[in-house]
mmCIF file of C-alpha atoms in Angstrom:
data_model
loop_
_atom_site.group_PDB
_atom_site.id
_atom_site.type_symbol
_atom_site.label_atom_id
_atom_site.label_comp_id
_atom_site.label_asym_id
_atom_site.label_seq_id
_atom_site.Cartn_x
_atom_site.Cartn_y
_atom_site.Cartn_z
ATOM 1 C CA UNK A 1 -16.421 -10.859 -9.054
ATOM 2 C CA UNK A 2 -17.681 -11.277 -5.243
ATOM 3 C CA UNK A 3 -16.124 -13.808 -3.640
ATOM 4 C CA UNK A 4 -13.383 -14.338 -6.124
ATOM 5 C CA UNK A 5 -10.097 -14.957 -4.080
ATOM 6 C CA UNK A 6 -6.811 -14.582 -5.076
ATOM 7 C CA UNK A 7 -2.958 -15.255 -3.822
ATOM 8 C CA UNK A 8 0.250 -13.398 -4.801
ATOM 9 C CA UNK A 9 3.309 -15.274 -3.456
ATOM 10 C CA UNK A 10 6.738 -13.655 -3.001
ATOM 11 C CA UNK A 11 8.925 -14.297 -5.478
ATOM 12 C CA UNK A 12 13.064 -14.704 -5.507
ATOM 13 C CA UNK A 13 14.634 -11.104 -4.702
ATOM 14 C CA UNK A 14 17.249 -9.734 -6.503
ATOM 15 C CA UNK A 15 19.603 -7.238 -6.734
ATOM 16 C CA UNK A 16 18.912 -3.474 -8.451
ATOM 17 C CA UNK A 17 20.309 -0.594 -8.490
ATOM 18 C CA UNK A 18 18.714 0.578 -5.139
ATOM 19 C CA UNK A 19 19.302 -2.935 -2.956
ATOM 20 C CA UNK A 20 17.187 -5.668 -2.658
ATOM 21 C CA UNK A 21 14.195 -5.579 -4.917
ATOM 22 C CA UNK A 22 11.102 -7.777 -3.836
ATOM 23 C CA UNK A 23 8.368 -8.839 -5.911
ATOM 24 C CA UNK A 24 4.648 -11.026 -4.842
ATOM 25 C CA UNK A 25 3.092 -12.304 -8.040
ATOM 26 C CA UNK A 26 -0.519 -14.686 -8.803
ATOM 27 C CA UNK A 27 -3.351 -14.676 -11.134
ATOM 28 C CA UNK A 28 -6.723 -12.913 -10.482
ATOM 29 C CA UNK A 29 -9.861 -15.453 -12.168
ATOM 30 C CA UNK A 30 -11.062 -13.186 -14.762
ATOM 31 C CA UNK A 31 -7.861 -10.732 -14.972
ATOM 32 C CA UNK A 32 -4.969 -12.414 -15.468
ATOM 33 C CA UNK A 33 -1.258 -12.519 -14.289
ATOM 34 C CA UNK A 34 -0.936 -9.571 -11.298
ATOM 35 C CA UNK A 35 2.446 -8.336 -9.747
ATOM 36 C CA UNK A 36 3.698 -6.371 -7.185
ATOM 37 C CA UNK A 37 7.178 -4.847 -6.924
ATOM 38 C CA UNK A 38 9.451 -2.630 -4.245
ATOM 39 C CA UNK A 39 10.852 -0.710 -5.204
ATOM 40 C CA UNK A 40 10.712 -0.063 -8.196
ATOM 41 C CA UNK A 41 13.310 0.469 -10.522
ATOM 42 C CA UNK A 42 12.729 2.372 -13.087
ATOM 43 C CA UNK A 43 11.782 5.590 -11.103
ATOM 44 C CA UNK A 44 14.441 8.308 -10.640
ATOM 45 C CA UNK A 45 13.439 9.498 -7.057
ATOM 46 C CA UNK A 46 16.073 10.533 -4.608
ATOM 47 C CA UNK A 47 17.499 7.446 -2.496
ATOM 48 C CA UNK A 48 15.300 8.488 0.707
ATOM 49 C CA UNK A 49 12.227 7.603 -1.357
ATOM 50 C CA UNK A 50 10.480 4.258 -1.984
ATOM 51 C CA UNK A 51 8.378 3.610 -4.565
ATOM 52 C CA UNK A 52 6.319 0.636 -5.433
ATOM 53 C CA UNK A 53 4.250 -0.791 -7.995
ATOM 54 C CA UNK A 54 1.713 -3.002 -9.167
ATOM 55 C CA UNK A 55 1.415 -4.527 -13.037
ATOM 56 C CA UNK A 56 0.043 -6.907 -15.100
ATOM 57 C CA UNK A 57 -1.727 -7.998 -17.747
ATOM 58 C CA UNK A 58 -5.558 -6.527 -18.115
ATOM 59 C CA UNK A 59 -4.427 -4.354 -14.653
ATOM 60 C CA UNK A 60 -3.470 -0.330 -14.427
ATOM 61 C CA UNK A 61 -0.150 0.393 -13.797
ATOM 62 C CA UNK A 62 -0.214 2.104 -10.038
ATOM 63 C CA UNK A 63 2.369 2.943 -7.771
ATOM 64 C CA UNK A 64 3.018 4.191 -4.578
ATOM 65 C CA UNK A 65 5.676 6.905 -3.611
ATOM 66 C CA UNK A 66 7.097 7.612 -0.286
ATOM 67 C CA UNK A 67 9.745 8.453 1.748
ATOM 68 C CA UNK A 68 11.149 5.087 2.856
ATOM 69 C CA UNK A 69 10.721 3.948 6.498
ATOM 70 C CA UNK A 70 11.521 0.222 7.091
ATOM 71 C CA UNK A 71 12.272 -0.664 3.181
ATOM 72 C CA UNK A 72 8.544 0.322 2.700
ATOM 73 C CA UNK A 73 6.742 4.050 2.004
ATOM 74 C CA UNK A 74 5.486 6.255 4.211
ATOM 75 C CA UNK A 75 1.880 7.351 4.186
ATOM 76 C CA UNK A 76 2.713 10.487 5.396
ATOM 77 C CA UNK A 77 3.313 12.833 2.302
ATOM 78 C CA UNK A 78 2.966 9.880 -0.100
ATOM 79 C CA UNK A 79 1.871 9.730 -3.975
ATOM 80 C CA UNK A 80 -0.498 7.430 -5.212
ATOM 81 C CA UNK A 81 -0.908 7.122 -9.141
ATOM 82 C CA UNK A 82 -2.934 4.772 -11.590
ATOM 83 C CA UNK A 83 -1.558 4.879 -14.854
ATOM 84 C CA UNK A 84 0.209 8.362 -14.406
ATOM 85 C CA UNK A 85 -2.779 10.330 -13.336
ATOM 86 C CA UNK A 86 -2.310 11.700 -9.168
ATOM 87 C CA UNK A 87 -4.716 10.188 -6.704
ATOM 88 C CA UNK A 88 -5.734 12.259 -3.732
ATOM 89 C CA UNK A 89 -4.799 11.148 -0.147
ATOM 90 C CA UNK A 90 -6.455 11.847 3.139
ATOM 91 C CA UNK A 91 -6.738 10.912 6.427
ATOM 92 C CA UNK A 92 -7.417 11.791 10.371
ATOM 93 C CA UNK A 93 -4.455 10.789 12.656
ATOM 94 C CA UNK A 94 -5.932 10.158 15.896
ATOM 95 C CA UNK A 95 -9.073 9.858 16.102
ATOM 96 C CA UNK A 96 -10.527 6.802 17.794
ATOM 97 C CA UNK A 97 -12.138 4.232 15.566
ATOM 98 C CA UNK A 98 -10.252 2.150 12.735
ATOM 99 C CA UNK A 99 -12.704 3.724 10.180
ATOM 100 C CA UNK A 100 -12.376 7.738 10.985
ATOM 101 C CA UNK A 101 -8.314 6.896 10.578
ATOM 102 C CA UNK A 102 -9.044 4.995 7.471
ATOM 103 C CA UNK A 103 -6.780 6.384 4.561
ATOM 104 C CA UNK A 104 -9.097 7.934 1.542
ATOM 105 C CA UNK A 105 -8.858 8.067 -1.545
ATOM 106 C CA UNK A 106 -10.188 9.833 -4.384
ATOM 107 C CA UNK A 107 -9.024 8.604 -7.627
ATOM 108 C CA UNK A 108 -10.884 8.158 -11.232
ATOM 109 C CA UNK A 109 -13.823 9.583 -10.330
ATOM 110 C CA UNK A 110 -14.122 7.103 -7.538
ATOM 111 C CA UNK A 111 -14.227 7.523 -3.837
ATOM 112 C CA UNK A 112 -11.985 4.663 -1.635
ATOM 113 C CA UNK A 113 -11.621 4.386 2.082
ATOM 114 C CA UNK A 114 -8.345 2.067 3.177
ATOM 115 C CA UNK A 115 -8.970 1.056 7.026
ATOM 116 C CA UNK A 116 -7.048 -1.774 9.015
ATOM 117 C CA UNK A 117 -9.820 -4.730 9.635
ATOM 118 C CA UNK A 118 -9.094 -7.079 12.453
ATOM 119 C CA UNK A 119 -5.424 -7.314 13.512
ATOM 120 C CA UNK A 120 -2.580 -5.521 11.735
ATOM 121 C CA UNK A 121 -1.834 -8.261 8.711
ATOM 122 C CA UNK A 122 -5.673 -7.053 7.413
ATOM 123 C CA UNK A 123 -6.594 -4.554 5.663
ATOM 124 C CA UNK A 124 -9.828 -3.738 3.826
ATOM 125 C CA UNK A 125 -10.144 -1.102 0.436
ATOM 126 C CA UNK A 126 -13.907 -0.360 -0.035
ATOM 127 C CA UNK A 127 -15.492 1.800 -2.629
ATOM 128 C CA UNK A 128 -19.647 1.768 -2.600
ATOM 129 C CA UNK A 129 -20.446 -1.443 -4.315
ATOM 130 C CA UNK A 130 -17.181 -2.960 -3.929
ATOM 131 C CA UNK A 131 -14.499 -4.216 -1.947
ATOM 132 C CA UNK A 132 -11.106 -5.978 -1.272
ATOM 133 C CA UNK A 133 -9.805 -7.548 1.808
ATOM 134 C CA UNK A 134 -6.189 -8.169 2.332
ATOM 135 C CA UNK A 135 -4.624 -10.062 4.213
ATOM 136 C CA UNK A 136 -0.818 -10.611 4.600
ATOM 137 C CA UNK A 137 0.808 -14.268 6.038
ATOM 138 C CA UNK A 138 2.823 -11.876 8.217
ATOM 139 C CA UNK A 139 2.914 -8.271 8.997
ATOM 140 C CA UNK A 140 6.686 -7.360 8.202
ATOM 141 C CA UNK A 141 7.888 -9.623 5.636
ATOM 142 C CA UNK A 142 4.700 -11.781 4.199
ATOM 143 C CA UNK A 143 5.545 -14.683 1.826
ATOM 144 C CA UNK A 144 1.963 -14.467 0.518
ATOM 145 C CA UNK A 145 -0.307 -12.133 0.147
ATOM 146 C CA UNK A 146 -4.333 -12.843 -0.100
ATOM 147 C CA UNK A 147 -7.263 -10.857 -1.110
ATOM 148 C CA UNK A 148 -11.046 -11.406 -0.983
ATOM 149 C CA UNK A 149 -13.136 -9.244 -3.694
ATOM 150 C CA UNK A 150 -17.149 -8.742 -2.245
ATOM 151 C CA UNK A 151 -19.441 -6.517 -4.221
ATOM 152 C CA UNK A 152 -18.573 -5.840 -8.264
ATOM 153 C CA UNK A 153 -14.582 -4.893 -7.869
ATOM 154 C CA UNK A 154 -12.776 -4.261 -10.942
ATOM 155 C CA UNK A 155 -8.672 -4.282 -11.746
ATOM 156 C CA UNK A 156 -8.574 -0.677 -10.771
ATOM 157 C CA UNK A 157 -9.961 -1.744 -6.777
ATOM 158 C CA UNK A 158 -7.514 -4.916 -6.618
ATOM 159 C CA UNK A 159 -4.597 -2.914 -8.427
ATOM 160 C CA UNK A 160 -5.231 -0.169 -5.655
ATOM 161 C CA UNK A 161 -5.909 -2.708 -2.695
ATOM 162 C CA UNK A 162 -2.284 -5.100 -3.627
ATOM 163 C CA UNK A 163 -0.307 -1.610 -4.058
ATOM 164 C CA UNK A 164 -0.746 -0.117 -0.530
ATOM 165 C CA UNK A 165 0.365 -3.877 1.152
ATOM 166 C CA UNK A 166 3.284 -3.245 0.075
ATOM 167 C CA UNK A 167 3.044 0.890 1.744
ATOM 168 C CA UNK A 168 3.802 1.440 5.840
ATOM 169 C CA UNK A 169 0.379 1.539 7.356
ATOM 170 C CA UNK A 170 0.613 0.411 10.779
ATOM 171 C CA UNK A 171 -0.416 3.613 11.429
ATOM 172 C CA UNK A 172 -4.098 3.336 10.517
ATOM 173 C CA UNK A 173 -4.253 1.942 14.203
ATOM 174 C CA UNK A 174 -4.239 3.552 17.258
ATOM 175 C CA UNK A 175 -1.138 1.730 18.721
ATOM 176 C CA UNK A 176 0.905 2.665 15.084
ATOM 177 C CA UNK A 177 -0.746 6.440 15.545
ATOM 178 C CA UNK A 178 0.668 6.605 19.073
ATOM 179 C CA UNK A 179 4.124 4.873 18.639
ATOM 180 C CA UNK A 180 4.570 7.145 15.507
ATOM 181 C CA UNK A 181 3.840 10.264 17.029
ATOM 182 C CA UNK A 182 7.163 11.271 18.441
ATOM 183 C CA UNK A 183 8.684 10.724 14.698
ATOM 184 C CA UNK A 184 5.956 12.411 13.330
ATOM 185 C CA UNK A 185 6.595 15.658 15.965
ATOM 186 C CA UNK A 186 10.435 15.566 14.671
ATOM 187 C CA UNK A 187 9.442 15.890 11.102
ATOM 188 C CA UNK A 188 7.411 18.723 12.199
ATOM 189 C CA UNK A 189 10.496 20.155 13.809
ATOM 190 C CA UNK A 190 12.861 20.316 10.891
ATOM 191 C CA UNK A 191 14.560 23.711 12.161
ATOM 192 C CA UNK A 192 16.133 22.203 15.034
#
């Protein structure tokens, strides 16, 4: 699949149960019909959680839970899942270097690093032999949503790279890491 692009465009919102439910939807060559959707609905998670999800046809289910900052999850303390089974989430806050803050991964056997690439509307999942880059029309509320497969990807790597657009990461950066920090501190603070 190298160099097979693809394009999920935002759909019409609606209305659920928890607000304003948004959805980005395309076709992958090879895969068939892809969508993502925050949050989602059928999840009984308390009201300061977000959790979204990606489908589709020959795809995993795999969502994303966290608590909600900005109508999006949190990487901080999140949940990542593909088809039920827990992922395993780690990451370095401040180090210098896009790639030693990279979010990984470590899910089916397979080893992931998440990393910002370029400005903050890019994003690049990698797994040895494969990768996806992102890239979002705009950073806070993208009407498209477009990814570039290199290597041998598979529906697991493009299910995994769509679901975390849709998580807060602005602070894989060093600007995110440093404007977060004082929010970060608080949530440290919780006896106060």
């Amino acid at each position: 699949m190298s160099g097979v692009s693809f394009e999920l465009r935002r759909a019409v919102s609606s209305r659920g149960r928890r607000g304003e439910v948004f959805s980005w939807d395309g076709h992958v060559d090879g895969l068939g019909r892809i969508e993502l959707t925050f949050p989602a609905e059928h999840s009984d998670y308390p009201q300061e959680y977000c959790e979204v999800a990606v489908s589709g046809d020959n795809f995993p289910l795999v969502t994303y839970l966290g608590l909600r900052y900005l109508r999006r999850p949190l990487l901080a303390g999140g949940e990542l899942r593909v088809d039920w089974d827990p992922a395993v989430l780690s990451r370095n806050v401040y180090p210098p270097g896009r790639r030693r803050r990279a979010l990984r991964i470590q899910v089916k056997g397979r080893p992931y690093t998440y990393a910002q690439k370029g400005g903050k509307r890019s994003h690049e999942l990698a797994r040895p032999g494969a990768g996806v880059l992102m890239r979002r029309s705009s950073w806070n509320n993208p009407r498209t949503l477009s990814g570039t497969c290199s290597g041998a990807p598979d529906a697991l790597d493009i299910s995994l790279a769509v679901v975390l657009e849709a998580v807060y990461t602005r602070n894989l950066s060093l600007p995110g890491a440093l404007v977060s920090m004082p929010g970060r501190f608080l949530n440290r603070c919780n006896f106060l």
